[in-house]
Amino acid sequence: MMEKRIQRIAVLTSGGDSPGMNAAVRAVVRTACANGVEVLGINRGYSGLINNDFRKLEARSVDGLLQCGGTVLYTARCAEMLTKEGQQRAADNCKYLGIDGLICIGGDGTFRGALALARLGVPCIGIPATIDNDIACTEYTIGFDTATNTAVQCVDMLRDTMRSHERISVVEVMGRHAGHLALNVGCAVGAAAILVPEHEAHFQEDVIEKIREGRINRRHHHIIIVAEGYSMSTQEVADRVEAETGMDTRVTILGHIQRGGSPTARDRIIATRMGDCAVTALLQGKEKCIVAMQKGIVLDLDIEQALEMKKSLDEALYQVEQTMSS
């Protein structure tokens, strides 16, 4: 593919914030500047694009972002971007500002917005950043490792109290439609049971009996990990467990603490690689792609094909965890 002359690009972060977004922004800016390309940072995602809320970014202005959580460009949900009028206004603003390409950092909703703009003539490259790790075209999304480690640290501290009081703790982690985070956290903390949207548990066998067996083996505290998108609410799970085991059972919802904190080394490195890849794709004249990691290699894929893919749970890990919790 012949290279296209790019003079100015823009970058935005959209949807839920994710540790490592800032590292990706930094990589985009540094790679662009190294190639003589100007960069505009769009504040507050697509809302900022529609309302012309932007700032100029330079190589030195992104110093110190590598280790910072959250997103310095801010993020927001934008209902207007779901409309044809909003999409056209965003595309018109890109042309008015002389933006030759837009890099959109976020999840599925962010990419669908990027696809809409690409169809209106704005070259767009997506970078996957979501703690749920639920983007089908990539084996890894920025922020997943940090969120997993944050949740594991919280559960490890919670276990001290559970052990002291001989309680059961039912811990809810994020994952509205996907159980990747819950599965990895549950495996890392040695949970008695992991409840995820992809598998409807046989409650008596997969939860209650495992706790009873643990008590027979003189284990007097238990951790159950529940993805927020599981068919039963976390409180319903706890109520049923307490009713059937007679053990004091408490609910802990980790909530948005999982989104925060300084990104891990893995998230910083992958964000850097993905940011560089996104700019390179624009410089090569590509107009509608998502950056992805496949078998450890960072590459770009056609956005329409990528959005049609489906991602399943790591069944091998799920089966290993079922064995470990027996």
Tab-separated table of C-alpha atoms in Angstrom, residues 34-322:
chain	number	residue	atom	x	y	z
A	34	ALA	CA	9.072	11.775	15.179
A	35	ASN	CA	7.564	11.629	11.691
A	36	GLY	CA	6.882	15.356	11.443
A	37	VAL	CA	3.135	15.030	12.035
A	38	GLU	CA	1.152	17.460	14.218
A	39	VAL	CA	-1.150	16.008	16.877
A	40	LEU	CA	-4.368	17.359	18.350
A	41	GLY	CA	-5.718	15.846	21.551
A	42	ILE	CA	-9.513	15.707	21.543
A	43	ASN	CA	-10.923	16.213	25.034
A	44	ARG	CA	-13.848	14.099	26.304
A	45	GLY	CA	-14.010	11.632	23.444
A	46	TYR	CA	-16.546	12.015	20.658
A	47	SER	CA	-18.337	14.695	22.641
A	48	GLY	CA	-15.230	16.855	22.373
A	49	LEU	CA	-14.915	16.105	18.686
A	50	ILE	CA	-18.493	17.197	18.047
A	51	ASN	CA	-17.997	20.355	20.134
A	52	ASN	CA	-14.475	21.248	18.919
A	53	ASP	CA	-12.878	20.739	22.338
A	54	PHE	CA	-9.207	20.071	21.606
A	55	ARG	CA	-5.616	21.004	22.408
A	56	LYS	CA	-2.300	20.699	20.625
A	57	LEU	CA	-0.018	17.922	21.860
A	58	GLU	CA	3.752	17.842	21.430
A	59	ALA	CA	6.464	15.336	22.301
A	60	ARG	CA	7.395	17.156	25.497
A	61	SER	CA	3.792	17.721	26.565
A	62	VAL	CA	3.301	13.971	27.111
A	63	ASP	CA	6.274	13.597	29.469
A	64	GLY	CA	5.304	11.654	32.573
A	65	LEU	CA	2.184	10.064	31.081
A	66	LEU	CA	3.608	6.562	30.856
A	67	GLN	CA	2.983	5.766	34.534
A	68	CYS	CA	-0.261	7.718	34.994
A	69	GLY	CA	-3.628	5.997	35.311
A	70	GLY	CA	-6.862	7.353	33.883
A	71	THR	CA	-6.774	9.543	30.795
A	72	VAL	CA	-5.506	13.115	30.568
A	73	LEU	CA	-7.781	13.641	27.568
A	74	TYR	CA	-10.792	12.740	29.728
A	75	THR	CA	-13.554	10.478	28.488
A	76	ALA	CA	-17.308	10.649	28.168
A	77	ARG	CA	-20.276	8.753	26.785
A	78	CYS	CA	-21.739	10.570	23.785
A	79	ALA	CA	-25.344	9.830	22.860
A	80	GLU	CA	-25.118	12.304	19.985
A	81	MET	CA	-22.492	10.151	18.303
A	82	LEU	CA	-25.114	7.431	17.950
A	83	THR	CA	-27.069	9.657	15.555
A	84	LYS	CA	-26.396	10.366	11.882
A	85	GLU	CA	-26.407	14.081	12.639
A	86	GLY	CA	-23.800	13.737	15.367
A	87	GLN	CA	-21.571	11.552	13.222
A	88	GLN	CA	-21.738	14.031	10.345
A	89	ARG	CA	-20.930	16.918	12.655
A	90	ALA	CA	-17.905	15.049	14.008
A	91	ALA	CA	-16.717	14.275	10.469
A	92	ASP	CA	-17.220	17.883	9.390
A	93	ASN	CA	-15.168	19.093	12.358
A	94	CYS	CA	-12.341	16.727	11.429
A	95	LYS	CA	-12.254	18.229	7.942
A	96	TYR	CA	-12.516	21.783	9.291
A	97	LEU	CA	-9.544	21.191	11.618
A	98	GLY	CA	-7.492	19.621	8.832
A	99	ILE	CA	-7.302	16.250	10.563
A	100	ASP	CA	-5.863	13.659	8.160
A	101	GLY	CA	-6.478	10.754	10.532
A	102	LEU	CA	-8.097	10.034	13.891
A	103	ILE	CA	-6.881	7.538	16.482
A	104	CYS	CA	-9.638	6.330	18.813
A	105	ILE	CA	-8.665	4.586	22.061
A	106	GLY	CA	-11.389	2.587	23.791
A	107	GLY	CA	-13.681	-0.397	23.394
A	108	ASP	CA	-16.416	-1.718	21.140
A	109	GLY	CA	-18.572	1.420	21.233
A	110	THR	CA	-15.537	3.566	20.459
A	111	PHE	CA	-14.747	1.441	17.425
A	112	ARG	CA	-18.291	1.630	16.097
A	113	GLY	CA	-18.003	5.409	16.254
A	114	ALA	CA	-14.698	5.191	14.405
A	115	LEU	CA	-16.272	3.024	11.711
A	116	ALA	CA	-19.082	5.561	11.243
A	117	LEU	CA	-16.503	8.337	10.754
A	118	ALA	CA	-14.436	6.203	8.381
A	119	ARG	CA	-17.516	5.716	6.219
A	120	LEU	CA	-17.845	9.513	6.117
A	121	GLY	CA	-14.311	9.906	4.815
A	122	VAL	CA	-12.288	10.311	8.028
A	123	PRO	CA	-9.424	7.773	8.250
A	124	CYS	CA	-9.720	6.121	11.691
A	125	ILE	CA	-7.563	3.669	13.613
A	126	GLY	CA	-8.802	2.077	16.842
A	127	ILE	CA	-6.678	1.031	19.816
A	128	PRO	CA	-8.321	-1.490	22.201
A	129	ALA	CA	-8.333	-0.273	25.799
A	130	THR	CA	-10.791	-1.849	28.233
A	131	ILE	CA	-10.289	-3.725	31.478
A	132	ASP	CA	-12.861	-6.331	30.377
A	133	ASN	CA	-10.524	-7.709	27.659
A	134	ASP	CA	-13.636	-8.370	25.571
A	135	ILE	CA	-12.576	-7.106	22.129
A	136	ALA	CA	-12.800	-10.159	19.890
A	137	CYS	CA	-10.109	-9.312	17.335
A	138	THR	CA	-7.322	-9.021	19.915
A	139	GLU	CA	-6.074	-11.402	22.546
A	140	TYR	CA	-5.267	-8.475	24.837
A	141	THR	CA	-6.706	-5.043	25.597
A	142	ILE	CA	-4.872	-2.249	27.377
A	143	GLY	CA	-5.731	-2.108	31.077
A	144	PHE	CA	-6.620	-5.754	31.633
A	145	ASP	CA	-3.411	-6.693	33.440
A	146	THR	CA	-3.574	-3.675	35.754
A	147	ALA	CA	-7.226	-4.281	36.617
A	148	THR	CA	-6.537	-7.958	37.296
A	149	ASN	CA	-3.641	-7.164	39.609
A	150	THR	CA	-5.659	-4.473	41.414
A	151	ALA	CA	-8.532	-6.877	42.033
A	152	VAL	CA	-6.176	-9.651	43.160
A	153	GLN	CA	-4.497	-7.325	45.646
A	154	CYS	CA	-7.886	-6.292	47.051
A	155	VAL	CA	-9.067	-9.894	47.411
A	156	ASP	CA	-5.789	-10.916	49.065
A	157	MET	CA	-6.314	-8.220	51.709
A	158	LEU	CA	-9.957	-9.154	52.090
A	159	ARG	CA	-8.982	-12.765	52.688
A	160	ASP	CA	-7.170	-11.800	55.905
A	161	THR	CA	-10.457	-10.613	57.380
A	162	MET	CA	-12.414	-13.580	56.013
A	163	ARG	CA	-9.919	-15.978	57.566
A	164	SER	CA	-10.011	-14.208	60.923
A	165	HIS	CA	-13.812	-14.335	61.117
A	166	GLU	CA	-14.298	-17.671	59.317
A	167	ARG	CA	-16.530	-16.071	56.711
A	168	ILE	CA	-17.395	-16.491	53.073
A	169	SER	CA	-16.729	-13.472	50.895
A	170	VAL	CA	-18.597	-13.012	47.622
A	171	VAL	CA	-16.614	-10.514	45.556
A	172	GLU	CA	-18.003	-8.798	42.477
A	173	VAL	CA	-15.582	-7.736	39.768
A	174	MET	CA	-16.336	-5.869	36.555
A	175	GLY	CA	-17.450	-7.595	33.385
A	176	ARG	CA	-20.987	-6.807	32.229
A	177	HIS	CA	-20.964	-9.169	29.279
A	178	ALA	CA	-17.679	-11.037	29.671
A	179	GLY	CA	-16.062	-13.063	32.420
A	180	HIS	CA	-12.392	-12.728	31.430
A	181	LEU	CA	-11.540	-10.523	34.411
A	182	ALA	CA	-13.480	-12.674	36.888
A	183	LEU	CA	-11.861	-15.866	35.600
A	184	ASN	CA	-8.320	-14.539	35.827
A	185	VAL	CA	-8.868	-12.954	39.244
A	186	GLY	CA	-10.550	-16.089	40.564
A	187	CYS	CA	-7.721	-18.289	39.360
A	188	ALA	CA	-5.082	-15.977	40.853
A	189	VAL	CA	-6.708	-15.859	44.304
A	190	GLY	CA	-7.686	-19.530	44.482
A	191	ALA	CA	-11.419	-18.880	44.606
A	192	ALA	CA	-13.764	-21.628	45.732
A	193	ALA	CA	-16.049	-20.741	42.816
A	194	ILE	CA	-16.072	-18.369	39.845
A	195	LEU	CA	-19.386	-17.261	38.345
A	196	VAL	CA	-19.234	-15.779	34.842
A	197	PRO	CA	-21.828	-14.866	32.175
A	198	GLU	CA	-20.472	-17.464	29.746
A	199	HIS	CA	-21.294	-20.398	32.061
A	200	GLU	CA	-24.509	-20.893	33.995
A	201	ALA	CA	-23.246	-22.687	37.083
A	202	HIS	CA	-24.942	-25.707	38.604
A	203	PHE	CA	-25.186	-23.856	41.899
A	204	GLN	CA	-25.480	-26.832	44.220
A	205	GLU	CA	-22.597	-28.717	42.648
A	206	ASP	CA	-20.319	-25.865	41.586
A	207	VAL	CA	-20.695	-23.644	44.654
A	208	ILE	CA	-22.390	-25.189	47.672
A	209	GLU	CA	-20.795	-28.631	47.506
A	210	LYS	CA	-17.325	-27.173	47.054
A	211	ILE	CA	-17.763	-25.076	50.177
A	212	ARG	CA	-19.043	-28.092	52.131
A	213	GLU	CA	-16.097	-30.195	50.984
A	214	GLY	CA	-13.773	-27.402	52.021
A	215	ARG	CA	-15.289	-27.322	55.512
A	216	ILE	CA	-14.835	-31.095	55.826
A	217	ASN	CA	-11.171	-30.506	54.946
A	218	ARG	CA	-10.971	-27.879	57.718
A	219	ARG	CA	-11.124	-24.839	55.426
A	220	HIS	CA	-13.177	-22.226	57.284
A	221	HIS	CA	-13.118	-19.278	54.880
A	222	HIS	CA	-13.966	-19.115	51.192
A	223	ILE	CA	-13.812	-16.626	48.337
A	224	ILE	CA	-16.378	-16.606	45.539
A	225	ILE	CA	-15.714	-14.365	42.520
A	226	VAL	CA	-18.734	-13.101	40.568
A	227	ALA	CA	-18.649	-11.157	37.290
A	228	GLU	CA	-21.108	-8.255	37.420
A	229	GLY	CA	-22.905	-9.621	34.370
A	230	TYR	CA	-23.673	-13.018	35.900
A	231	SER	CA	-27.323	-14.092	35.788
A	232	MET	CA	-27.739	-13.745	39.578
A	233	SER	CA	-26.836	-10.568	41.441
A	234	THR	CA	-23.908	-10.757	43.820
A	235	GLN	CA	-26.248	-10.234	46.767
A	236	GLU	CA	-28.494	-13.077	45.562
A	237	VAL	CA	-25.464	-15.348	45.362
A	238	ALA	CA	-24.423	-14.416	48.903
A	239	ASP	CA	-27.926	-14.870	50.310
A	240	ARG	CA	-28.243	-18.322	48.809
A	241	VAL	CA	-24.786	-19.389	49.963
A	242	GLU	CA	-25.475	-18.267	53.539
A	243	ALA	CA	-28.896	-19.931	53.576
A	244	GLU	CA	-27.518	-23.272	52.390
A	245	THR	CA	-24.205	-23.360	54.300
A	246	GLY	CA	-25.097	-21.515	57.494
A	247	MET	CA	-21.817	-19.583	57.254
A	248	ASP	CA	-21.580	-15.821	57.681
A	249	THR	CA	-21.398	-14.519	54.104
A	250	ARG	CA	-20.478	-10.975	53.086
A	251	VAL	CA	-20.588	-9.112	49.765
A	252	THR	CA	-17.766	-6.911	48.496
A	253	ILE	CA	-18.178	-4.956	45.267
A	254	LEU	CA	-14.810	-3.685	44.070
A	255	GLY	CA	-16.389	-1.262	41.594
A	256	HIS	CA	-14.449	1.473	39.857
A	257	ILE	CA	-11.312	0.961	41.938
A	258	GLN	CA	-10.480	-1.653	39.283
A	259	ARG	CA	-10.185	1.062	36.640
A	260	GLY	CA	-7.663	3.155	38.535
A	261	GLY	CA	-4.022	3.058	39.467
A	262	SER	CA	-0.697	3.240	37.710
A	263	PRO	CA	-0.575	0.766	34.794
A	264	THR	CA	1.571	-2.316	35.109
A	265	ALA	CA	4.701	-2.782	33.023
A	266	ARG	CA	2.758	-5.041	30.656
A	267	ASP	CA	0.086	-2.420	30.029
A	268	ARG	CA	2.668	0.320	29.519
A	269	ILE	CA	4.614	-1.754	27.010
A	270	ILE	CA	1.605	-2.992	25.026
A	271	ALA	CA	0.066	0.495	24.993
A	272	THR	CA	3.330	1.848	23.614
A	273	ARG	CA	3.476	-0.791	20.895
A	274	MET	CA	-0.174	-0.278	19.942
A	275	GLY	CA	0.118	3.512	19.848
A	276	ASP	CA	3.116	3.279	17.550
A	277	CYS	CA	1.317	0.760	15.322
A	278	ALA	CA	-1.740	3.019	15.011
A	279	VAL	CA	0.279	5.989	13.764
A	280	THR	CA	2.236	3.766	11.405
A	281	ALA	CA	-1.030	2.497	9.915
A	282	LEU	CA	-2.133	6.058	9.173
A	283	LEU	CA	1.241	6.900	7.636
A	284	GLN	CA	0.830	3.850	5.368
A	285	GLY	CA	-2.481	5.204	4.107
A	286	LYS	CA	-4.783	2.832	5.996
A	287	GLU	CA	-8.202	4.313	6.705
A	288	LYS	CA	-10.282	1.985	8.895
A	289	CYS	CA	-8.382	-0.408	11.141
A	290	ILE	CA	-8.188	-1.693	14.677
A	291	VAL	CA	-4.816	-2.397	16.214
A	292	ALA	CA	-4.724	-5.884	17.693
A	293	MET	CA	-2.388	-8.316	19.387
A	294	GLN	CA	-2.400	-11.840	18.002
A	295	LYS	CA	0.075	-14.487	19.161
A	296	GLY	CA	2.131	-11.711	20.744
A	297	ILE	CA	2.385	-9.707	17.517
A	298	VAL	CA	0.876	-6.204	17.261
A	299	LEU	CA	-0.786	-5.642	13.883
A	300	ASP	CA	-3.738	-3.863	12.304
A	301	LEU	CA	-6.987	-5.425	11.045
A	302	ASP	CA	-9.858	-4.107	8.970
A	303	ILE	CA	-12.335	-2.593	11.411
A	304	GLU	CA	-15.437	-4.069	9.779
A	305	GLN	CA	-14.067	-7.593	9.888
A	306	ALA	CA	-12.785	-7.075	13.433
A	307	LEU	CA	-16.176	-5.979	14.745
A	308	GLU	CA	-17.813	-9.112	13.350
A	309	MET	CA	-15.555	-11.424	15.374
A	310	LYS	CA	-16.734	-13.136	18.563
A	311	LYS	CA	-14.577	-13.736	21.621
A	312	SER	CA	-15.066	-16.718	23.892
A	313	LEU	CA	-13.842	-17.351	27.401
A	314	ASP	CA	-10.516	-19.096	27.885
A	315	GLU	CA	-12.075	-22.543	28.289
A	316	ALA	CA	-8.766	-24.223	29.067
A	317	LEU	CA	-8.200	-21.881	32.011
A	318	TYR	CA	-11.825	-22.307	33.113
A	319	GLN	CA	-11.449	-26.098	33.219
A	320	VAL	CA	-8.141	-25.838	35.098
A	321	GLU	CA	-9.814	-23.596	37.676
A	322	GLN	CA	-12.700	-26.059	38.049
